[in-house]
Amino acid sequence: MEKATFKALVVEKTADKQFVREIRERRIDDLPPGELVMRVHYSSLNYKDALSATGHPGVTRQFPHTPGIDAAGEVISCESGAFAPGDKVLVTGYDLGMETDGGFGQQIRIPSTWGVRLPEGLTLRESMALGTAGFTAALSVLKLERAGVKPGDGDILVTGATGGVGSIAVSILAQAGYRVVAATGKSADEEYLKDLGAAQVIGRNDVAAGAEKALLPERWAGAIDVVGGTTLAAVLKGTRYGGTVTCCGLVASPELPVNVYPFILRGVSLIGIDSVQCPRETREEVWRRLATGWKPTRLDEMVTECALQGLEVMIQAILHGGITGRVVVNLLES
């Protein structure tokens, strides 16, 4: 028999630009409408979740609110018939954790079209160790692959390599046979990145050096950038003829101070990565790849686990660049 209430982290707006976070008991009737009701076993902490939890208007405007853009668990009920009670399902993207109450609650109610059946080869915990970050990393690798970037073409750069997306991208690329150069501002994590498969670790300043120039020497056959700003501009200017760069982040800046030379003189391609509205067919392919050949062999070593009660410390840490790898939130222990 289902409990009448469940626990959730709730963010409340108390005054203009002032927000408080606390764990509350909630009821299913508190949740938005949807055909699919899930019991959440695991979620994960992403930078976007921390922004939502601290009231960033670019992510969440309606309060009270429960963040958590990722969720994995078991189906309680599904009015559309897409899933049966007990089915294991994961959810990433769409509006989950933005304006729709998300995975930092022990239950969620969502449209059934948002759910993806857990692929064979992944546990619920592993799916959240990957989460949106892993999905974004894998989608980036898929786009490089589809653009014709092959393992023998040369070095592939990953910026922001110690973060969630970067760490998993390094691992996937290395397993797929690419020579990976990992760029980071955390020199103490060099061994961590090499353990994930990076052939070389460089400082982020080495990547951005010369960003003001029209073009830079050709270094990269391809790149996965999660930083944006002058770093992305420098990456584009330093990419080899016919190379491809994917872009999925803006931790440095949403602005891109770049000229057209990399595109019209070297034929460089810049591909945007959006994990939120990604088409279902591509979404399912990415998760199948993550459950098989692209599943990081050292996934557990990338993960720090916490319960709902430990989220506040982790939220502050990720906002200040203090997280390496991934944070899995265990709702079963909350």
Tab-separated table of N, CA, C and O in Angstrom, residues 61-141:
chain	number	residue	atom	x	y	z
A	61	ARG	N	10.684	29.744	-12.391
A	61	ARG	CA	10.033	30.996	-11.987
A	61	ARG	C	8.870	30.781	-11.027
A	61	ARG	O	8.429	31.720	-10.363
A	62	GLN	N	8.350	29.542	-10.987
A	62	GLN	CA	7.183	29.260	-10.156
A	62	GLN	C	7.604	28.543	-8.878
A	62	GLN	O	8.259	27.507	-8.928
A	63	PHE	N	7.219	29.073	-7.750
A	63	PHE	CA	7.541	28.495	-6.441
A	63	PHE	C	6.277	28.424	-5.602
A	63	PHE	O	5.359	29.215	-5.813
A	64	PRO	N	6.184	27.473	-4.650
A	64	PRO	CA	7.192	26.487	-4.251
A	64	PRO	C	7.473	25.458	-5.354
A	64	PRO	O	6.604	25.209	-6.205
A	65	HIS	N	8.660	24.889	-5.296
A	65	HIS	CA	9.109	24.030	-6.389
A	65	HIS	C	10.086	22.977	-5.874
A	65	HIS	O	10.852	23.237	-4.952
A	66	THR	N	10.052	21.807	-6.518
A	66	THR	CA	11.022	20.748	-6.240
A	66	THR	C	11.922	20.572	-7.457
A	66	THR	O	11.442	20.200	-8.525
A	67	PRO	N	13.236	20.861	-7.328
A	67	PRO	CA	14.155	20.688	-8.450
A	67	PRO	C	14.428	19.201	-8.724
A	67	PRO	O	13.848	18.316	-8.097
A	68	GLY	N	15.345	18.974	-9.665
A	68	GLY	CA	15.744	17.608	-10.014
A	68	GLY	C	15.393	17.285	-11.448
A	68	GLY	O	14.298	16.781	-11.720
A	69	ILE	N	16.318	17.565	-12.384
A	69	ILE	CA	16.020	17.366	-13.805
A	69	ILE	C	16.191	15.906	-14.223
A	69	ILE	O	15.905	15.572	-15.378
A	70	ASP	N	16.634	15.066	-13.305
A	70	ASP	CA	16.793	13.632	-13.577
A	70	ASP	C	16.026	12.823	-12.541
A	70	ASP	O	15.962	13.210	-11.364
A	71	ALA	N	15.490	11.690	-12.964
A	71	ALA	CA	14.819	10.786	-12.032
A	71	ALA	C	14.814	9.377	-12.606
A	71	ALA	O	14.678	9.196	-13.819
A	72	ALA	N	14.965	8.400	-11.728
A	72	ALA	CA	14.874	6.998	-12.147
A	72	ALA	C	14.202	6.218	-11.033
A	72	ALA	O	14.487	6.425	-9.846
A	73	GLY	N	13.273	5.341	-11.425
A	73	GLY	CA	12.577	4.571	-10.403
A	73	GLY	C	11.577	3.609	-11.008
A	73	GLY	O	11.733	3.169	-12.154
A	74	GLU	N	10.539	3.293	-10.232
A	74	GLU	CA	9.531	2.322	-10.651
A	74	GLU	C	8.178	3.003	-10.852
A	74	GLU	O	7.817	3.934	-10.131
A	75	VAL	N	7.456	2.496	-11.829
A	75	VAL	CA	6.135	3.027	-12.128
A	75	VAL	C	5.144	2.612	-11.043
A	75	VAL	O	5.070	1.439	-10.672
A	76	ILE	N	4.398	3.578	-10.523
A	76	ILE	CA	3.284	3.304	-9.618
A	76	ILE	C	2.012	3.115	-10.427
A	76	ILE	O	1.269	2.152	-10.231
A	77	SER	N	1.771	4.023	-11.375
A	77	SER	CA	0.597	3.913	-12.255
A	77	SER	C	0.869	4.683	-13.536
A	77	SER	O	1.678	5.607	-13.565
A	78	CYS	N	0.171	4.287	-14.601
A	78	CYS	CA	0.323	4.975	-15.884
A	78	CYS	C	-1.007	4.913	-16.630
A	78	CYS	O	-1.391	3.861	-17.157
A	79	GLU	N	-1.711	6.037	-16.656
A	79	GLU	CA	-3.046	6.084	-17.247
A	79	GLU	C	-3.023	5.868	-18.759
A	79	GLU	O	-4.010	5.407	-19.329
A	80	SER	N	-1.925	6.186	-19.423
A	80	SER	CA	-1.862	6.043	-20.876
A	80	SER	C	-1.614	4.606	-21.314
A	80	SER	O	-1.793	4.277	-22.492
A	81	GLY	N	-1.166	3.753	-20.393
A	81	GLY	CA	-0.855	2.372	-20.739
A	81	GLY	C	0.520	2.177	-21.341
A	81	GLY	O	0.880	1.059	-21.737
A	82	ALA	N	1.322	3.253	-21.433
A	82	ALA	CA	2.663	3.144	-22.000
A	82	ALA	C	3.575	2.300	-21.128
A	82	ALA	O	4.502	1.645	-21.622
A	83	PHE	N	3.312	2.320	-19.823
A	83	PHE	CA	4.108	1.541	-18.871
A	83	PHE	C	3.177	0.826	-17.909
A	83	PHE	O	2.031	1.248	-17.696
A	84	ALA	N	3.692	-0.254	-17.314
A	84	ALA	CA	2.924	-1.019	-16.331
A	84	ALA	C	3.508	-0.774	-14.944
A	84	ALA	O	4.696	-0.477	-14.807
A	85	PRO	N	2.686	-0.912	-13.903
A	85	PRO	CA	3.217	-0.787	-12.545
A	85	PRO	C	4.413	-1.723	-12.338
A	85	PRO	O	4.383	-2.885	-12.740
A	86	GLY	N	5.460	-1.177	-11.736
A	86	GLY	CA	6.670	-1.959	-11.506
A	86	GLY	C	7.726	-1.807	-12.575
A	86	GLY	O	8.884	-2.178	-12.368
A	87	ASP	N	7.353	-1.270	-13.739
A	87	ASP	CA	8.352	-1.040	-14.786
A	87	ASP	C	9.423	-0.067	-14.290
A	87	ASP	O	9.125	0.903	-13.584
A	88	LYS	N	10.653	-0.316	-14.695
A	88	LYS	CA	11.747	0.581	-14.342
A	88	LYS	C	11.909	1.615	-15.462
A	88	LYS	O	12.067	1.261	-16.626
A	89	VAL	N	11.866	2.873	-15.079
A	89	VAL	CA	11.825	3.974	-16.037
A	89	VAL	C	12.785	5.066	-15.592
A	89	VAL	O	12.981	5.295	-14.393
A	90	LEU	N	13.387	5.748	-16.562
A	90	LEU	CA	14.204	6.917	-16.259
A	90	LEU	C	13.653	8.113	-17.017
A	90	LEU	O	13.033	7.968	-18.077
A	91	VAL	N	13.889	9.295	-16.469
A	91	VAL	CA	13.424	10.539	-17.074
A	91	VAL	C	14.549	11.555	-16.999
A	91	VAL	O	15.115	11.788	-15.922
A	92	THR	N	14.887	12.152	-18.138
A	92	THR	CA	15.807	13.292	-18.179
A	92	THR	C	15.261	14.286	-19.194
A	92	THR	O	14.629	13.914	-20.174
A	93	GLY	N	15.514	15.553	-18.929
A	93	GLY	CA	15.116	16.575	-19.891
A	93	GLY	C	13.663	16.973	-19.788
A	93	GLY	O	13.025	16.853	-18.746
A	94	TYR	N	13.131	17.467	-20.909
A	94	TYR	CA	11.789	18.058	-20.971
A	94	TYR	C	11.688	19.150	-19.906
A	94	TYR	O	12.635	19.921	-19.723
A	95	ASP	N	10.606	19.211	-19.181
A	95	ASP	CA	10.433	20.283	-18.191
A	95	ASP	C	10.669	19.791	-16.767
A	95	ASP	O	10.491	20.525	-15.809
A	96	LEU	N	11.088	18.533	-16.629
A	96	LEU	CA	11.289	17.980	-15.291
A	96	LEU	C	12.304	18.812	-14.506
A	96	LEU	O	13.391	19.116	-14.997
A	97	GLY	N	11.933	19.189	-13.284
A	97	GLY	CA	12.835	19.920	-12.413
A	97	GLY	C	12.992	21.389	-12.754
A	97	GLY	O	13.738	22.098	-12.076
A	98	MET	N	12.310	21.827	-13.789
A	98	MET	CA	12.359	23.251	-14.152
A	98	MET	C	11.097	23.930	-13.616
A	98	MET	O	11.108	24.514	-12.547
A	99	GLU	N	9.966	23.817	-14.343
A	99	GLU	CA	8.704	24.281	-13.774
A	99	GLU	C	7.855	23.113	-13.271
A	99	GLU	O	6.900	23.310	-12.520
A	100	THR	N	8.209	21.891	-13.690
A	100	THR	CA	7.523	20.681	-13.214
A	100	THR	C	8.311	20.087	-12.050
A	100	THR	O	9.523	19.907	-12.157
A	101	ASP	N	7.634	19.799	-10.940
A	101	ASP	CA	8.317	19.248	-9.769
A	101	ASP	C	9.124	18.012	-10.158
A	101	ASP	O	8.613	17.098	-10.822
A	102	GLY	N	10.395	17.981	-9.716
A	102	GLY	CA	11.336	17.009	-10.240
A	102	GLY	C	11.806	15.941	-9.280
A	102	GLY	O	11.156	15.624	-8.285
A	103	GLY	N	12.984	15.409	-9.616
A	103	GLY	CA	13.494	14.190	-8.998
A	103	GLY	C	13.997	14.305	-7.581
A	103	GLY	O	14.403	13.290	-6.994
A	104	PHE	N	13.989	15.500	-6.987
A	104	PHE	CA	14.364	15.624	-5.579
A	104	PHE	C	13.164	15.391	-4.671
A	104	PHE	O	13.124	15.842	-3.528
A	105	GLY	N	12.185	14.686	-5.210
A	105	GLY	CA	11.044	14.218	-4.440
A	105	GLY	C	10.908	12.720	-4.635
A	105	GLY	O	11.273	12.178	-5.694
A	106	GLN	N	10.378	12.016	-3.650
A	106	GLN	CA	10.274	10.557	-3.734
A	106	GLN	C	9.205	10.084	-4.696
A	106	GLN	O	9.145	8.893	-5.017
A	107	GLN	N	8.347	11.002	-5.157
A	107	GLN	CA	7.393	10.679	-6.217
A	107	GLN	C	7.350	11.830	-7.217
A	107	GLN	O	7.542	13.001	-6.848
A	108	ILE	N	7.105	11.498	-8.489
A	108	ILE	CA	6.874	12.506	-9.510
A	108	ILE	C	5.651	12.092	-10.323
A	108	ILE	O	5.297	10.912	-10.375
A	109	ARG	N	4.999	13.081	-10.925
A	109	ARG	CA	3.897	12.813	-11.853
A	109	ARG	C	4.150	13.637	-13.111
A	109	ARG	O	4.265	14.859	-13.046
A	110	ILE	N	4.216	12.954	-14.252
A	110	ILE	CA	4.665	13.575	-15.489
A	110	ILE	C	3.889	13.010	-16.679
A	110	ILE	O	3.234	11.966	-16.559
A	111	PRO	N	3.985	13.647	-17.859
A	111	PRO	CA	3.459	13.020	-19.066
A	111	PRO	C	4.201	11.711	-19.348
A	111	PRO	O	5.427	11.643	-19.199
A	112	SER	N	3.501	10.687	-19.759
A	112	SER	CA	4.142	9.386	-19.987
A	112	SER	C	5.133	9.435	-21.142
A	112	SER	O	6.061	8.606	-21.207
A	113	THR	N	4.987	10.407	-22.046
A	113	THR	CA	5.918	10.522	-23.169
A	113	THR	C	7.324	10.927	-22.732
A	113	THR	O	8.272	10.806	-23.510
A	114	TRP	N	7.473	11.401	-21.504
A	114	TRP	CA	8.792	11.779	-21.002
A	114	TRP	C	9.605	10.564	-20.542
A	114	TRP	O	10.823	10.647	-20.435
A	115	GLY	N	8.935	9.482	-20.254
A	115	GLY	CA	9.616	8.321	-19.690
A	115	GLY	C	10.358	7.505	-20.738
A	115	GLY	O	9.911	7.370	-21.877
A	116	VAL	N	11.497	6.951	-20.350
A	116	VAL	CA	12.262	6.021	-21.180
A	116	VAL	C	12.456	4.737	-20.379
A	116	VAL	O	12.897	4.783	-19.227
A	117	ARG	N	12.095	3.632	-20.975
A	117	ARG	CA	12.269	2.356	-20.290
A	117	ARG	C	13.751	2.115	-20.020
A	117	ARG	O	14.591	2.307	-20.902
A	118	LEU	N	14.084	1.735	-18.797
A	118	LEU	CA	15.481	1.497	-18.439
A	118	LEU	C	16.063	0.422	-19.348
A	118	LEU	O	15.564	-0.699	-19.395
A	119	PRO	N	17.130	0.733	-20.111
A	119	PRO	CA	17.678	-0.275	-21.019
A	119	PRO	C	18.402	-1.377	-20.270
A	119	PRO	O	18.975	-1.151	-19.186
A	120	GLU	N	18.366	-2.571	-20.835
A	120	GLU	CA	19.096	-3.688	-20.247
A	120	GLU	C	20.588	-3.358	-20.236
A	120	GLU	O	21.131	-2.854	-21.212
A	121	GLY	N	21.219	-3.619	-19.116
A	121	GLY	CA	22.632	-3.283	-18.986
A	121	GLY	C	22.889	-2.117	-18.059
A	121	GLY	O	24.042	-1.839	-17.705
A	122	LEU	N	21.823	-1.424	-17.641
A	122	LEU	CA	21.939	-0.330	-16.688
A	122	LEU	C	21.063	-0.588	-15.479
A	122	LEU	O	19.922	-1.034	-15.622
A	123	THR	N	21.577	-0.289	-14.288
A	123	THR	CA	20.743	-0.273	-13.096
A	123	THR	C	20.154	1.131	-12.949
A	123	THR	O	20.617	2.089	-13.588
A	124	LEU	N	19.150	1.257	-12.094
A	124	LEU	CA	18.572	2.575	-11.856
A	124	LEU	C	19.630	3.536	-11.316
A	124	LEU	O	19.697	4.700	-11.732
A	125	ARG	N	20.480	3.064	-10.416
A	125	ARG	CA	21.528	3.926	-9.856
A	125	ARG	C	22.524	4.342	-10.933
A	125	ARG	O	22.926	5.504	-11.005
A	126	GLU	N	22.914	3.407	-11.789
A	126	GLU	CA	23.845	3.738	-12.869
A	126	GLU	C	23.248	4.759	-13.834
A	126	GLU	O	23.955	5.648	-14.325
A	127	SER	N	21.944	4.633	-14.092
A	127	SER	CA	21.319	5.578	-15.015
A	127	SER	C	21.378	6.997	-14.475
A	127	SER	O	21.477	7.960	-15.235
A	128	MET	N	21.347	7.146	-13.143
A	128	MET	CA	21.437	8.465	-12.545
A	128	MET	C	22.880	8.890	-12.303
A	128	MET	O	23.171	10.090	-12.219
A	129	ALA	N	23.793	7.937	-12.194
A	129	ALA	CA	25.213	8.288	-12.192
A	129	ALA	C	25.567	8.936	-13.530
A	129	ALA	O	26.429	9.812	-13.615
A	130	LEU	N	24.871	8.520	-14.569
A	130	LEU	CA	24.991	9.152	-15.881
A	130	LEU	C	24.094	10.385	-15.963
A	130	LEU	O	24.558	11.499	-16.105
A	131	GLY	N	22.793	10.188	-15.866
A	131	GLY	CA	21.835	11.290	-15.843
A	131	GLY	C	21.947	12.218	-17.044
A	131	GLY	O	22.431	11.831	-18.114
A	132	THR	N	21.488	13.446	-16.864
A	132	THR	CA	21.549	14.422	-17.943
A	132	THR	C	22.980	14.673	-18.392
A	132	THR	O	23.248	14.856	-19.585
A	133	ALA	N	23.927	14.689	-17.453
A	133	ALA	CA	25.327	14.911	-17.814
A	133	ALA	C	25.830	13.808	-18.735
A	133	ALA	O	26.444	14.077	-19.771
A	134	GLY	N	25.571	12.548	-18.361
A	134	GLY	CA	26.002	11.431	-19.189
A	134	GLY	C	25.296	11.408	-20.523
A	134	GLY	O	25.899	11.116	-21.559
A	135	PHE	N	23.999	11.710	-20.494
A	135	PHE	CA	23.231	11.761	-21.737
A	135	PHE	C	23.790	12.849	-22.665
A	135	PHE	O	23.965	12.628	-23.867
A	136	THR	N	24.099	14.014	-22.099
A	136	THR	CA	24.640	15.118	-22.890
A	136	THR	C	26.006	14.755	-23.463
A	136	THR	O	26.303	15.049	-24.631
A	137	ALA	N	26.848	14.136	-22.642
A	137	ALA	CA	28.168	13.714	-23.113
A	137	ALA	C	28.040	12.712	-24.257
A	137	ALA	O	28.713	12.830	-25.290
A	138	ALA	N	27.167	11.726	-24.081
A	138	ALA	CA	26.992	10.696	-25.110
A	138	ALA	C	26.380	11.280	-26.374
A	138	ALA	O	26.756	10.903	-27.491
A	139	LEU	N	25.443	12.206	-26.223
A	139	LEU	CA	24.847	12.858	-27.382
A	139	LEU	C	25.906	13.649	-28.145
A	139	LEU	O	25.919	13.675	-29.387
A	140	SER	N	26.826	14.270	-27.417
A	140	SER	CA	27.914	15.012	-28.048
A	140	SER	C	28.814	14.078	-28.848
A	140	SER	O	29.205	14.394	-29.984
A	141	VAL	N	29.156	12.927	-28.269
A	141	VAL	CA	29.995	11.960	-28.977
A	141	VAL	C	29.262	11.436	-30.213
A	141	VAL	O	29.852	11.276	-31.283
